[in-house]
GROMACS .gro file of C-alpha atoms in nm:
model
  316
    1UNK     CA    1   8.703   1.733  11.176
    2UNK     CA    2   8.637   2.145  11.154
    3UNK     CA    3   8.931   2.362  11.070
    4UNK     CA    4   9.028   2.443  11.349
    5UNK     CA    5   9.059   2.054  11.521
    6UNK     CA    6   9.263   1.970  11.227
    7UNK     CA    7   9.542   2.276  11.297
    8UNK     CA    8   9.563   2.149  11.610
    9UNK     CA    9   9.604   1.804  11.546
   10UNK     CA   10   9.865   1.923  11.284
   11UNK     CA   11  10.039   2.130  11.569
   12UNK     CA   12  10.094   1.813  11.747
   13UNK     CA   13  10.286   1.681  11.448
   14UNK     CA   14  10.638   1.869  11.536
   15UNK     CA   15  10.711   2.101  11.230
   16UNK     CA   16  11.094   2.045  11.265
   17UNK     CA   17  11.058   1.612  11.322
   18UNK     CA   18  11.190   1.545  11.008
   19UNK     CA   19  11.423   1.275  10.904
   20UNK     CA   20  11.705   1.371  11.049
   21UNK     CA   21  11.581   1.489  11.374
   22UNK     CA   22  11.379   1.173  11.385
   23UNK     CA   23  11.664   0.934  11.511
   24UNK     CA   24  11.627   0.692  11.743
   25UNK     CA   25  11.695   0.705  12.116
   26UNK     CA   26  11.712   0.340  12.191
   27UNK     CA   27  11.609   0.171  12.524
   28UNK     CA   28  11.629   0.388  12.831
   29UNK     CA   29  11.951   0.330  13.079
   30UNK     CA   30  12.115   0.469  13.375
   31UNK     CA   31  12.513   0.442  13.339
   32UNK     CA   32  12.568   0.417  13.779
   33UNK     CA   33  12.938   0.536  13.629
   34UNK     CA   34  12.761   0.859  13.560
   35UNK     CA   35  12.593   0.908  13.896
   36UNK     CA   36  12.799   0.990  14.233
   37UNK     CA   37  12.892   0.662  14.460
   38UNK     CA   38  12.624   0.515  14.664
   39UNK     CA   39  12.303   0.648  14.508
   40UNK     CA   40  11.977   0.459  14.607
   41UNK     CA   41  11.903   0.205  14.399
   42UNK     CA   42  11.542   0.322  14.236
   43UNK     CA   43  11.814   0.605  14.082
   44UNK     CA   44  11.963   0.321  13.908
   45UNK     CA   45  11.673   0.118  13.744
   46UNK     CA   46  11.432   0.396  13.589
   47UNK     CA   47  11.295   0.299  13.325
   48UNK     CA   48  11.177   0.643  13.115
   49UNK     CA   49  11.475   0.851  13.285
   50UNK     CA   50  11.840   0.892  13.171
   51UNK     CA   51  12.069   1.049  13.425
   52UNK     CA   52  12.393   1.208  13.449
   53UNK     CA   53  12.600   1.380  13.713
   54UNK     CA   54  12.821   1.673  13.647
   55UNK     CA   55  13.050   1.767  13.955
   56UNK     CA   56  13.210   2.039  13.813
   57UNK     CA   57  12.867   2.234  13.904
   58UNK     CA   58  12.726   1.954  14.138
   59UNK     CA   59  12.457   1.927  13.857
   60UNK     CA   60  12.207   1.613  13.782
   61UNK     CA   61  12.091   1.604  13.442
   62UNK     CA   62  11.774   1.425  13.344
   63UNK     CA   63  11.567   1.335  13.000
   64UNK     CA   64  11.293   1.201  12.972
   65UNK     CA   65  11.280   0.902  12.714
   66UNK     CA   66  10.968   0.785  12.673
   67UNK     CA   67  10.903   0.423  12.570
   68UNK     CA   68  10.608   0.491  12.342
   69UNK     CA   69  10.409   0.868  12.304
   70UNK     CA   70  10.596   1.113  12.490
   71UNK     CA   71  10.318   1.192  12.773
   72UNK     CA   72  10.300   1.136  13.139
   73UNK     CA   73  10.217   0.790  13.077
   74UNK     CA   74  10.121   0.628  13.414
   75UNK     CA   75  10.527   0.454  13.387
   76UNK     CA   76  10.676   0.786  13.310
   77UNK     CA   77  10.473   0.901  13.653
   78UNK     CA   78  10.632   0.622  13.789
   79UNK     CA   79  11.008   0.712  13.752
   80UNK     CA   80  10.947   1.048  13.827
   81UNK     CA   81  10.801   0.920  14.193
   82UNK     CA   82  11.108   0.702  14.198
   83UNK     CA   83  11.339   0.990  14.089
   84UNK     CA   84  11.221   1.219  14.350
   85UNK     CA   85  11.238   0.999  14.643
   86UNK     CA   86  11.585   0.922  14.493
   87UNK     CA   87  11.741   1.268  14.444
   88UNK     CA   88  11.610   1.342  14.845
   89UNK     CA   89  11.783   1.055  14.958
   90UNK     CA   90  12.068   1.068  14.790
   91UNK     CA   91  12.187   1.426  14.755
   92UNK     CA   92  12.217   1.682  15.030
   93UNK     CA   93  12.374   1.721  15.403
   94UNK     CA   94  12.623   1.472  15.403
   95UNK     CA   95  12.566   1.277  15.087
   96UNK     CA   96  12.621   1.400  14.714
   97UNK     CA   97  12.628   1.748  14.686
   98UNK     CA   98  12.346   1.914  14.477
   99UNK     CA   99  12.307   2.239  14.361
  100UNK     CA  100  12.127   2.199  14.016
  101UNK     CA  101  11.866   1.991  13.888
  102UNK     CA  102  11.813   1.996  13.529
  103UNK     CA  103  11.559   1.829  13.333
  104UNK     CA  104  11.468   1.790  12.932
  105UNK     CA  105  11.375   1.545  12.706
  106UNK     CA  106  11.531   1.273  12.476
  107UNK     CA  107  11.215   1.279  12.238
  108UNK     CA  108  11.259   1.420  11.917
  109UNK     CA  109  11.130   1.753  11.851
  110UNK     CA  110  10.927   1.733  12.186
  111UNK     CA  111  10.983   1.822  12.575
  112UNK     CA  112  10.656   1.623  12.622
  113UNK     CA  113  10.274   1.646  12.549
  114UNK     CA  114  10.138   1.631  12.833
  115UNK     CA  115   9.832   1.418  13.002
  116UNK     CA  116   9.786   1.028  12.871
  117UNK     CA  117   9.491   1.138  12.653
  118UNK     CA  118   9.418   0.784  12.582
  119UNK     CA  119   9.429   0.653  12.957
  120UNK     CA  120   9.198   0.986  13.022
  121UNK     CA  121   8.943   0.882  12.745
  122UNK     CA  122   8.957   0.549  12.875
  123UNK     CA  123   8.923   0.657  13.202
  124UNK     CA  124   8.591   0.875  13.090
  125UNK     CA  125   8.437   0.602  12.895
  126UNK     CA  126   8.446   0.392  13.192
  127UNK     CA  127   8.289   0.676  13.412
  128UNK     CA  128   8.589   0.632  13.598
  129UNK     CA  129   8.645   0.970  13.835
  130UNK     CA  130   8.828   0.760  14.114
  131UNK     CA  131   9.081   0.668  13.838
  132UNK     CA  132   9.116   1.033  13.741
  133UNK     CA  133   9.156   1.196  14.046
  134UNK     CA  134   9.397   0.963  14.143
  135UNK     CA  135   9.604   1.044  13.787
  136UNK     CA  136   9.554   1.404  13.859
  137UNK     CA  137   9.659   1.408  14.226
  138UNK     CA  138   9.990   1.188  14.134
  139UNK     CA  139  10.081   1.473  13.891
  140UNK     CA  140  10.018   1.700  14.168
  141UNK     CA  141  10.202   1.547  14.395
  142UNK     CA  142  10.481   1.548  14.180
  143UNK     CA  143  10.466   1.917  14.065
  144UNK     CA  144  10.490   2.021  14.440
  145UNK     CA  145  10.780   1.844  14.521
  146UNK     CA  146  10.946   2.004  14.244
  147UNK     CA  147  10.801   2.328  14.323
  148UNK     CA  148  10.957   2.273  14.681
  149UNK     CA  149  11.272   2.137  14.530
  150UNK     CA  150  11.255   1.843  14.710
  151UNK     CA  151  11.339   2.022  15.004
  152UNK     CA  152  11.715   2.056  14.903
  153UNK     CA  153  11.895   2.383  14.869
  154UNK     CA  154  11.856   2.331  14.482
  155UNK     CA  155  11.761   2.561  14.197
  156UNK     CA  156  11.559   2.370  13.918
  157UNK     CA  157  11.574   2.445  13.527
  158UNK     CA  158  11.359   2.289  13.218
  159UNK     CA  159  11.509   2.265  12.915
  160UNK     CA  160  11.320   2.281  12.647
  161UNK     CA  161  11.419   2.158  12.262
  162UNK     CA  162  11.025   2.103  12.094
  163UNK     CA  163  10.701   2.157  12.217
  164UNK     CA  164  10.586   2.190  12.567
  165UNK     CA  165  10.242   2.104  12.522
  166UNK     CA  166   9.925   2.076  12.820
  167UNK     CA  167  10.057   1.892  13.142
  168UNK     CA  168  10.427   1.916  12.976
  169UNK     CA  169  10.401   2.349  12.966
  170UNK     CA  170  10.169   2.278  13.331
  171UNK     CA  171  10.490   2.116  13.444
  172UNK     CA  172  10.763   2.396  13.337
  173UNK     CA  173  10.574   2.635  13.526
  174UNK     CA  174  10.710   2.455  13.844
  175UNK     CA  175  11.070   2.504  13.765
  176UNK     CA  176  11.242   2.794  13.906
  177UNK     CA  177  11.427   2.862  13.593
  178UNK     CA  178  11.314   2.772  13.155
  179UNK     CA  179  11.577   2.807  12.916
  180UNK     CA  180  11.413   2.756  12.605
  181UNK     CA  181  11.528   2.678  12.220
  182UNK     CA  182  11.462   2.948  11.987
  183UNK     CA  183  11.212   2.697  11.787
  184UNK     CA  184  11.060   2.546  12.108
  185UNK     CA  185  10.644   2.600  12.145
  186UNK     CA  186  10.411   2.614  12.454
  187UNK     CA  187  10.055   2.560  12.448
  188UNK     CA  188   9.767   2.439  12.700
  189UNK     CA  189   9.523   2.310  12.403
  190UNK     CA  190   9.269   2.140  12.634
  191UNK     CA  191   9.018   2.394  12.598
  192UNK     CA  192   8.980   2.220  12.219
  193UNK     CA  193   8.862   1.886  12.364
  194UNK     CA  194   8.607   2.083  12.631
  195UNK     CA  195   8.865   2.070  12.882
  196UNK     CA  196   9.092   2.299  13.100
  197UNK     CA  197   9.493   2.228  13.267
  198UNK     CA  198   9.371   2.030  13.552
  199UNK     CA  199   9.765   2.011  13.699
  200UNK     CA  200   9.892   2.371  13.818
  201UNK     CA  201   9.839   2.572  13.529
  202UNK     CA  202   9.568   2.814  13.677
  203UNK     CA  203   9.779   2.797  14.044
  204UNK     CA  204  10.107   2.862  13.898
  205UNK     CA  205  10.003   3.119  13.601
  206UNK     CA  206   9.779   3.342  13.814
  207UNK     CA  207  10.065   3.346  14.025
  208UNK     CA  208  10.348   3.420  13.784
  209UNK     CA  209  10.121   3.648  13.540
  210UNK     CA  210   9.807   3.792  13.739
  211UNK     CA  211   9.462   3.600  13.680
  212UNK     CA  212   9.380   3.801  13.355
  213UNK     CA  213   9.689   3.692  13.213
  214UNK     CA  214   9.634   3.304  13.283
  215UNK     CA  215   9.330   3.288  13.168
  216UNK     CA  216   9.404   3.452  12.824
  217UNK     CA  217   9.668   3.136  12.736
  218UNK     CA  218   9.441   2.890  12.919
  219UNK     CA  219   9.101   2.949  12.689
  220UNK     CA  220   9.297   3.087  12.298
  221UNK     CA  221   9.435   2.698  12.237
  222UNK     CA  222   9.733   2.891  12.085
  223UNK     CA  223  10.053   2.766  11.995
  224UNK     CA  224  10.336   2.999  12.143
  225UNK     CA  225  10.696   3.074  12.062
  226UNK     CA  226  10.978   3.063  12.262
  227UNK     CA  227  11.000   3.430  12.200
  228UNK     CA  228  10.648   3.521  12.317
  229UNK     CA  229  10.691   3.316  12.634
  230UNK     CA  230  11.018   3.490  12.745
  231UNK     CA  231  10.868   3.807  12.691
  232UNK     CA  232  10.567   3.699  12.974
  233UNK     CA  233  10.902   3.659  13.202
  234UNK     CA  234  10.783   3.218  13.176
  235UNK     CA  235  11.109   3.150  12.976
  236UNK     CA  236  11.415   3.308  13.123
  237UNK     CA  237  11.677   3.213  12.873
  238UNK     CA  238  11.667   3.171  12.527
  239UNK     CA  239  11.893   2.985  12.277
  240UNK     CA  240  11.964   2.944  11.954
  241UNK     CA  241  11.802   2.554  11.794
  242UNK     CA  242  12.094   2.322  11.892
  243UNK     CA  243  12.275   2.520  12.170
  244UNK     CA  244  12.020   2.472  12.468
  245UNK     CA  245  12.227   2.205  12.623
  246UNK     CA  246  12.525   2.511  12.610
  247UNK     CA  247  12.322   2.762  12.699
  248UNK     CA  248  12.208   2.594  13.033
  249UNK     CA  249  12.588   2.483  13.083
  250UNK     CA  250  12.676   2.828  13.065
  251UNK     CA  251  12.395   2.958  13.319
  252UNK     CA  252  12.469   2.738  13.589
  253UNK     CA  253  12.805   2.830  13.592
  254UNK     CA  254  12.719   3.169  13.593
  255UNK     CA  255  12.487   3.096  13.920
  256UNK     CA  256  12.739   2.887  14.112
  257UNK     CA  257  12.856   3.203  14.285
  258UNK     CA  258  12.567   3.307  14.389
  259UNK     CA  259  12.376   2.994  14.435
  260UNK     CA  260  12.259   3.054  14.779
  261UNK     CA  261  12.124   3.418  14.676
  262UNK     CA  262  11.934   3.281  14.427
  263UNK     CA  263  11.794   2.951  14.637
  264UNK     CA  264  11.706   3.209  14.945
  265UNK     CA  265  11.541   3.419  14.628
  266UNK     CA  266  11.305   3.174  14.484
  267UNK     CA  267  11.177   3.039  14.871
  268UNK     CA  268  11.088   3.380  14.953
  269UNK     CA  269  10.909   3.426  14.648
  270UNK     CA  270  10.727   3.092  14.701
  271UNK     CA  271  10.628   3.193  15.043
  272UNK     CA  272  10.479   3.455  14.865
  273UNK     CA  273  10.304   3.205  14.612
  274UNK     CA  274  10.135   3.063  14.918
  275UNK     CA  275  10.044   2.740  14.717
  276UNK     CA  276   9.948   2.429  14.904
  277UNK     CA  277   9.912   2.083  14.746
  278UNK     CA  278   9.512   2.107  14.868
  279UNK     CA  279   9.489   2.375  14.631
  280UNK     CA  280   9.637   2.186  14.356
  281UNK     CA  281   9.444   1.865  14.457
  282UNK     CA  282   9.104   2.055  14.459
  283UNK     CA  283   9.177   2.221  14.096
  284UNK     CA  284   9.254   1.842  13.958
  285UNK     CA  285   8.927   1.689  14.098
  286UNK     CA  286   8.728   1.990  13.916
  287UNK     CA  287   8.929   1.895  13.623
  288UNK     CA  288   8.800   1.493  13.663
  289UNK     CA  289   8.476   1.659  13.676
  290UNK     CA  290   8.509   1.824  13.385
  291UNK     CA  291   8.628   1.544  13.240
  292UNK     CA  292   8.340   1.295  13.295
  293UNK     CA  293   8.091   1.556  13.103
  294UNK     CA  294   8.282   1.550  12.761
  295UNK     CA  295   8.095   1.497  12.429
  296UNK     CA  296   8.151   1.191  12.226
  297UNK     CA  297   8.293   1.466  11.954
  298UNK     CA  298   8.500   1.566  12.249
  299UNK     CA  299   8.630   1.201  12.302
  300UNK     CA  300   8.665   1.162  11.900
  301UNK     CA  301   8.895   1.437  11.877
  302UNK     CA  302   9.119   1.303  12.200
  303UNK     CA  303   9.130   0.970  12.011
  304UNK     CA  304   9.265   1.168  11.659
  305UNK     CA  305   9.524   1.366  11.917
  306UNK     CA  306   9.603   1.004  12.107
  307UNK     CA  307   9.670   0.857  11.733
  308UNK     CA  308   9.920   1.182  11.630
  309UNK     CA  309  10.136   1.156  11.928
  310UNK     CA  310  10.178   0.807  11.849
  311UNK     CA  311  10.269   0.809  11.525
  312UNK     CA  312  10.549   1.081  11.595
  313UNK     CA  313  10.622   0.817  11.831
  314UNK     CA  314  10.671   0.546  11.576
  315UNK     CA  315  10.848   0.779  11.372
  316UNK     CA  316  11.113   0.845  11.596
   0.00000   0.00000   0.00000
């Protein structure tokens, strides 16, 4: 492994997942005591996804807590399909009233890391491109719902307490609002395995920051701060390490009042975006591509990366 593999497999290993931090989250659950009456039922039997309703802001938190590496495992994919076909049928005209839709992460130290490196190795080994494509469009699929917010009047927010790494950063950018830890990192480090953010990040960055821009964080492999990524406008609240929970409390009731300025707001600016899910499907099957011309030093290092993320699983 060369130098600079080895700082990125050590970036991988959160710097602040110490023993403390390291706790564990036990089995997933949904409490139906902490959801509104008469939710659908895939609301109530996730899997990967804890819930909780607040009504004093008509706000549904989520975290993610992954059973395993915390990646968008083909089962974590899975409750977020269920979730969203949930949260539409549940919530809106005449149902549960929704203004907010929050969603962070359980996992110590980490929003998530992204892409199921070891289902995508796999996947390449096999010469498998159907199997890709059909990862890759499922993350689409999902990232355009939530870009659309499920067609509900919502506003969306990521929280994020870790690092926001690949597809986990690729999914941020389809929030219409990041409030961000102080000690929280971004990165898209594909480019070190020989391969690119096949899941919105060149759609959604070009968009947000100008082409130039996007490509910049797409090819360095850098690690970002929190810092660095509210001052490119991508994080739009910062807080100090432990208060992010607080700090998103405190900015959705600040936006209650002017909710429907801020829904009408982020549409408009949407319209602008002009992004279709053909875009984002065509983007993904370049990625598969991509994918199936990887070096065996290229699949090595996805195996080292595939082996990190699960021991900070086992850790925690």
């Amino acid at each position: 492994m060369d130098r600079l593999d080895k700082e990125f497999e050590d970036s991988i290993i959160v710097d602040n997942a110490d023993d403390d931090a390291l706790t564990s989250t036990g089995p997933s659950t949904v409490n139906a005591s902490a959801l509104p009456a008469g939710m659908p039922q895939q609301l109530l039997q996730l899997n990967e996804l804890e819930l909780a309703y607040e009504p004093e802001t008509q706000a549904l938190w989520t975290y993610m807590r992954p059973r395993g590496r915390p990646s968008f495992t083909p089962p974590m994919l899975g409750d977020f399909e269920a979730w969203q076909s949930g949260i539409a049928a549940g919530f809106g005209e005449g149902k549960a009233p929704l203004q907010f839709l929050v969603l962070g992460s359980k996992a110590p130290g980490v929003f998530c890391y992204g892409g199921d490196l070891a289902l995508f190795r796999q996947l390449i080994l096999d010469r498998n491109r159907d199997g890709l494509v059909e990862y890759g469009h499922r993350c689409c699929q999902i990232l355009h719902r939530n870009i659309e917010t499920l067609d509900l009047p919502i506003l969306t927010v990521g929280l994020v307490q870790g690092a926001a790494l690949g597809g986990g950063f690729e999914a941020l950018l389809s929030f219409d609002y990041v409030i961000a830890e102080k000690s929280a990192t971004f990165g898209l480090p594909e480019i070190m395995f020989g391969l690119f953010p096949g899941m919105g990040a060149h759609a959604l960055l070009s968009r947000k920051l100008g082409s130039a821009q996007a490509d910049r964080l797409i090819v360095s492999s850098d690690t970002y701060s929190a810092q660095e990524m509210y001052d490119l406008g991508l994080v739009h609240h910062l807080a100090e390490d432990g208060e992010g929970e607080e700090a998103c409390r405190a900015f959705l009731k600040k936006s209650v009042r002017r909710h429907s300025g801020l829904v009408a707001g982020r549409r408009a600016m949407k319209v602008a975006w002009g992004l279709e899910l053909a875009e984002l499907y065509r983007i993904t099957e370049l990625w598969a591509d991509a994918a199936l011309e990887l070096r065996e030093q290229d699949l090595k290092l996805m195996a080292r990366l595939t082996r990190a993320q699960e021991r900070v699983a086992a850790q925690a």
